[in-house]
Amino acid sequence: TFDDGPSQYTHSILKILERTHTPATFFVIGEWARADPQLVAAEVRGGFEIGDHTETHAFLTELSPFAQQQQNADAAAAIRRAGAPTPVLFRPPYGSFTPTTLSILHAQRLLMVLWSADTSDYARPGVAKITYTAISGGRPGAIILMHDGGGDRSETVAALPRIIERLHQRGFHLVTI
């Protein structure tokens, strides 16, 4: 999965995924979908799953219930305007949520998706570390967290082909959420 896009790195990630016939799920930030709707449309054309990642990458535990609802609704509207279906998947930024968040998601008919392996690629730990963390986190049903936006993702782009190759070598069949 990829969070925080779309960004200038999304196109490169899409090219790698398409070249290797690798499905993925993108959790999109509404304001970035609005700024670059053609990248969201490219994700849809490529057959990738699009999920809601809030309008502004908000820390949900610090928001009122109304503000949480608006974060999700505004992002979903931006995603739809970019040509994607209404999202059914949601990932809370930073993994932050409350029981109120869960109630809101239920009312909005969104399924919250977290992760089982965080590559911490947002911290730019190096291509080798990102690759190692993703591969070592591979197991049946694993959800690997990477990022296509939110900063310099050149290390993520560089690591991705090796991650895909090694997971395939280990017998994994990669799927969307």
mmCIF file of C-alpha atoms in Angstrom:
data_model
loop_
_atom_site.group_PDB
_atom_site.id
_atom_site.type_symbol
_atom_site.label_atom_id
_atom_site.label_comp_id
_atom_site.label_asym_id
_atom_site.label_seq_id
_atom_site.Cartn_x
_atom_site.Cartn_y
_atom_site.Cartn_z
ATOM 1 C CA THR A 1 0.000 0.000 0.000
ATOM 2 C CA PHE A 2 1.060 3.602 -0.614
ATOM 3 C CA ASP A 3 0.016 6.602 1.491
ATOM 4 C CA ASP A 4 0.122 10.383 1.198
ATOM 5 C CA GLY A 5 -0.092 10.876 -2.564
ATOM 6 C CA PRO A 6 -0.433 11.629 -5.238
ATOM 7 C CA SER A 7 2.876 13.404 -5.696
ATOM 8 C CA GLN A 8 5.718 13.774 -8.155
ATOM 9 C CA TYR A 9 6.790 10.208 -7.248
ATOM 10 C CA THR A 10 3.443 8.558 -7.995
ATOM 11 C CA HIS A 11 4.057 8.320 -11.740
ATOM 12 C CA SER A 12 7.356 6.462 -11.222
ATOM 13 C CA ILE A 13 5.721 4.074 -8.759
ATOM 14 C CA LEU A 14 2.861 3.434 -11.177
ATOM 15 C CA LYS A 15 5.312 2.639 -13.975
ATOM 16 C CA ILE A 16 7.101 0.076 -11.782
ATOM 17 C CA LEU A 17 3.839 -1.506 -10.639
ATOM 18 C CA GLU A 18 2.502 -1.680 -14.190
ATOM 19 C CA ARG A 19 5.772 -3.060 -15.613
ATOM 20 C CA THR A 20 5.843 -5.804 -12.965
ATOM 21 C CA HIS A 21 2.074 -6.442 -13.084
ATOM 22 C CA THR A 22 1.849 -5.693 -9.370
ATOM 23 C CA PRO A 23 -1.464 -4.572 -7.868
ATOM 24 C CA ALA A 24 -1.448 -2.008 -5.070
ATOM 25 C CA THR A 25 -3.741 0.151 -2.984
ATOM 26 C CA PHE A 26 -3.196 3.907 -2.778
ATOM 27 C CA PHE A 27 -4.510 5.837 0.224
ATOM 28 C CA VAL A 28 -4.947 9.307 -1.227
ATOM 29 C CA ILE A 29 -5.000 12.691 0.498
ATOM 30 C CA GLY A 30 -7.891 14.804 -0.784
ATOM 31 C CA GLU A 31 -5.981 18.068 -1.221
ATOM 32 C CA TRP A 32 -3.324 16.274 -3.295
ATOM 33 C CA ALA A 33 -5.978 14.486 -5.375
ATOM 34 C CA ARG A 34 -7.518 17.889 -6.062
ATOM 35 C CA ALA A 35 -4.105 19.347 -6.991
ATOM 36 C CA ASP A 36 -3.153 16.450 -9.294
ATOM 37 C CA PRO A 37 -6.325 14.635 -10.381
ATOM 38 C CA GLN A 38 -4.656 13.139 -13.458
ATOM 39 C CA LEU A 39 -2.450 10.983 -11.213
ATOM 40 C CA VAL A 40 -5.483 9.618 -9.380
ATOM 41 C CA ALA A 41 -7.084 8.961 -12.774
ATOM 42 C CA ALA A 42 -3.907 7.110 -13.823
ATOM 43 C CA GLU A 43 -4.145 4.964 -10.685
ATOM 44 C CA VAL A 44 -7.717 4.089 -11.605
ATOM 45 C CA ARG A 45 -6.806 3.337 -15.243
ATOM 46 C CA GLY A 46 -4.051 1.049 -13.977
ATOM 47 C CA GLY A 47 -6.597 -0.958 -11.991
ATOM 48 C CA PHE A 48 -5.277 0.117 -8.606
ATOM 49 C CA GLU A 49 -7.478 0.438 -5.525
ATOM 50 C CA ILE A 50 -7.966 3.970 -4.163
ATOM 51 C CA GLY A 51 -8.660 4.594 -0.485
ATOM 52 C CA ASP A 52 -9.374 7.715 1.562
ATOM 53 C CA HIS A 53 -6.514 9.123 3.678
ATOM 54 C CA THR A 54 -8.332 12.309 4.805
ATOM 55 C CA GLU A 55 -8.383 15.736 3.197
ATOM 56 C CA THR A 56 -5.234 17.153 4.815
ATOM 57 C CA HIS A 57 -3.493 14.219 6.553
ATOM 58 C CA ALA A 58 -5.095 15.296 9.812
ATOM 59 C CA PHE A 59 -4.317 13.787 13.194
ATOM 60 C CA LEU A 60 -7.862 12.539 13.822
ATOM 61 C CA THR A 61 -7.605 12.207 17.594
ATOM 62 C CA GLU A 62 -7.225 15.992 17.784
ATOM 63 C CA LEU A 63 -10.385 16.734 15.774
ATOM 64 C CA SER A 64 -14.040 17.030 16.703
ATOM 65 C CA PRO A 65 -16.430 14.420 15.325
ATOM 66 C CA PHE A 66 -17.713 16.955 12.780
ATOM 67 C CA ALA A 67 -14.174 17.806 11.631
ATOM 68 C CA GLN A 68 -13.370 14.095 11.273
ATOM 69 C CA GLN A 69 -16.476 13.593 9.126
ATOM 70 C CA GLN A 70 -15.478 16.553 6.948
ATOM 71 C CA GLN A 71 -11.920 15.255 6.511
ATOM 72 C CA ASN A 72 -13.276 11.980 5.133
ATOM 73 C CA ALA A 73 -16.104 13.476 3.085
ATOM 74 C CA ASP A 74 -13.923 16.151 1.483
ATOM 75 C CA ALA A 75 -11.250 13.621 0.538
ATOM 76 C CA ALA A 76 -13.853 11.244 -0.901
ATOM 77 C CA ALA A 77 -15.313 14.080 -2.994
ATOM 78 C CA ALA A 78 -11.854 14.971 -4.351
ATOM 79 C CA ILE A 79 -11.173 11.319 -5.173
ATOM 80 C CA ARG A 80 -14.496 11.017 -7.031
ATOM 81 C CA ARG A 81 -13.865 14.271 -8.951
ATOM 82 C CA ALA A 82 -10.516 12.828 -10.057
ATOM 83 C CA GLY A 83 -12.346 9.902 -11.646
ATOM 84 C CA ALA A 84 -12.088 7.200 -8.986
ATOM 85 C CA PRO A 85 -15.038 5.402 -7.464
ATOM 86 C CA THR A 86 -16.250 6.481 -4.053
ATOM 87 C CA PRO A 87 -13.691 5.028 -1.647
ATOM 88 C CA VAL A 88 -14.690 2.128 0.579
ATOM 89 C CA LEU A 89 -11.300 1.877 2.296
ATOM 90 C CA PHE A 90 -9.883 4.345 4.794
ATOM 91 C CA ARG A 91 -6.506 4.638 6.441
ATOM 92 C CA PRO A 92 -6.149 7.094 9.330
ATOM 93 C CA PRO A 93 -3.022 9.235 9.125
ATOM 94 C CA TYR A 94 -0.430 8.127 11.689
ATOM 95 C CA GLY A 95 -2.758 5.224 12.545
ATOM 96 C CA SER A 96 -4.555 7.645 14.873
ATOM 97 C CA PHE A 97 -8.208 7.025 15.633
ATOM 98 C CA THR A 98 -10.715 6.929 18.477
ATOM 99 C CA PRO A 99 -13.965 5.057 19.081
ATOM 100 C CA THR A 100 -15.682 8.129 17.602
ATOM 101 C CA THR A 101 -13.605 7.710 14.441
ATOM 102 C CA LEU A 102 -14.810 4.120 14.150
ATOM 103 C CA SER A 103 -18.440 5.229 14.518
ATOM 104 C CA ILE A 104 -17.968 7.847 11.805
ATOM 105 C CA LEU A 105 -16.341 5.328 9.488
ATOM 106 C CA HIS A 106 -19.214 2.920 10.064
ATOM 107 C CA ALA A 107 -21.763 5.641 9.228
ATOM 108 C CA GLN A 108 -19.775 6.593 6.109
ATOM 109 C CA ARG A 109 -19.509 2.924 5.099
ATOM 110 C CA LEU A 110 -15.708 2.983 5.170
ATOM 111 C CA LEU A 111 -13.531 0.067 6.223
ATOM 112 C CA MET A 112 -10.459 1.116 8.196
ATOM 113 C CA VAL A 113 -7.224 -0.499 7.019
ATOM 114 C CA LEU A 114 -4.010 -0.267 9.023
ATOM 115 C CA TRP A 115 -0.785 -2.179 8.250
ATOM 116 C CA SER A 116 1.341 -5.024 9.526
ATOM 117 C CA ALA A 117 4.750 -3.856 8.263
ATOM 118 C CA ASP A 118 5.797 -0.197 8.235
ATOM 119 C CA THR A 119 8.832 0.382 6.027
ATOM 120 C CA SER A 120 9.328 3.839 7.618
ATOM 121 C CA ASP A 121 10.268 5.033 4.138
ATOM 122 C CA TYR A 122 8.984 8.490 5.116
ATOM 123 C CA ALA A 123 12.110 8.794 7.336
ATOM 124 C CA ARG A 124 14.384 8.039 4.362
ATOM 125 C CA PRO A 125 16.351 5.253 6.090
ATOM 126 C CA GLY A 126 17.977 4.150 2.825
ATOM 127 C CA VAL A 127 16.997 1.808 0.023
ATOM 128 C CA ALA A 128 18.510 -1.258 1.726
ATOM 129 C CA LYS A 129 16.576 -0.669 4.972
ATOM 130 C CA ILE A 130 13.270 -0.060 3.159
ATOM 131 C CA THR A 131 13.811 -3.201 1.099
ATOM 132 C CA TYR A 132 14.767 -5.305 4.129
ATOM 133 C CA THR A 133 11.795 -4.125 6.190
ATOM 134 C CA ALA A 134 9.288 -4.757 3.415
ATOM 135 C CA ILE A 135 10.635 -8.219 2.592
ATOM 136 C CA SER A 136 10.979 -9.303 6.216
ATOM 137 C CA GLY A 137 7.398 -8.120 6.817
ATOM 138 C CA GLY A 138 6.118 -10.343 4.038
ATOM 139 C CA ARG A 139 3.821 -13.098 5.254
ATOM 140 C CA PRO A 140 0.370 -14.305 4.215
ATOM 141 C CA GLY A 141 -2.113 -11.466 4.671
ATOM 142 C CA ALA A 142 0.563 -8.855 5.402
ATOM 143 C CA ILE A 143 -0.123 -5.222 4.565
ATOM 144 C CA ILE A 144 3.089 -3.370 3.798
ATOM 145 C CA LEU A 145 3.033 0.397 4.298
ATOM 146 C CA MET A 146 4.982 2.616 1.922
ATOM 147 C CA HIS A 147 4.499 6.204 0.747
ATOM 148 C CA ASP A 148 4.190 7.844 -2.658
ATOM 149 C CA GLY A 149 3.869 11.364 -1.229
ATOM 150 C CA GLY A 150 4.616 13.521 1.762
ATOM 151 C CA GLY A 151 8.218 14.279 0.892
ATOM 152 C CA ASP A 152 11.170 12.855 -1.001
ATOM 153 C CA ARG A 153 10.221 9.315 -1.983
ATOM 154 C CA SER A 154 13.160 8.587 -4.272
ATOM 155 C CA GLU A 155 14.361 5.828 -1.910
ATOM 156 C CA THR A 156 10.921 4.204 -2.067
ATOM 157 C CA VAL A 157 10.989 4.299 -5.865
ATOM 158 C CA ALA A 158 14.476 2.778 -5.897
ATOM 159 C CA ALA A 159 13.544 0.024 -3.427
ATOM 160 C CA LEU A 160 10.249 -0.994 -5.011
ATOM 161 C CA PRO A 161 11.485 -3.214 -7.891
ATOM 162 C CA ARG A 162 13.708 -5.245 -5.535
ATOM 163 C CA ILE A 163 10.901 -5.604 -2.991
ATOM 164 C CA ILE A 164 8.525 -6.920 -5.634
ATOM 165 C CA GLU A 165 11.146 -9.279 -7.068
ATOM 166 C CA ARG A 166 12.106 -10.727 -3.677
ATOM 167 C CA LEU A 167 8.500 -11.162 -2.494
ATOM 168 C CA HIS A 168 7.732 -13.030 -5.727
ATOM 169 C CA GLN A 169 10.843 -15.182 -5.243
ATOM 170 C CA ARG A 170 9.548 -16.064 -1.778
ATOM 171 C CA GLY A 171 6.296 -17.289 -3.358
ATOM 172 C CA PHE A 172 4.022 -14.383 -2.435
ATOM 173 C CA HIS A 173 1.136 -13.345 -4.671
ATOM 174 C CA LEU A 174 0.678 -9.588 -4.268
ATOM 175 C CA VAL A 175 -2.866 -8.211 -4.174
ATOM 176 C CA THR A 176 -4.778 -5.038 -3.380
ATOM 177 C CA ILE A 177 -6.612 -4.610 -0.090
#
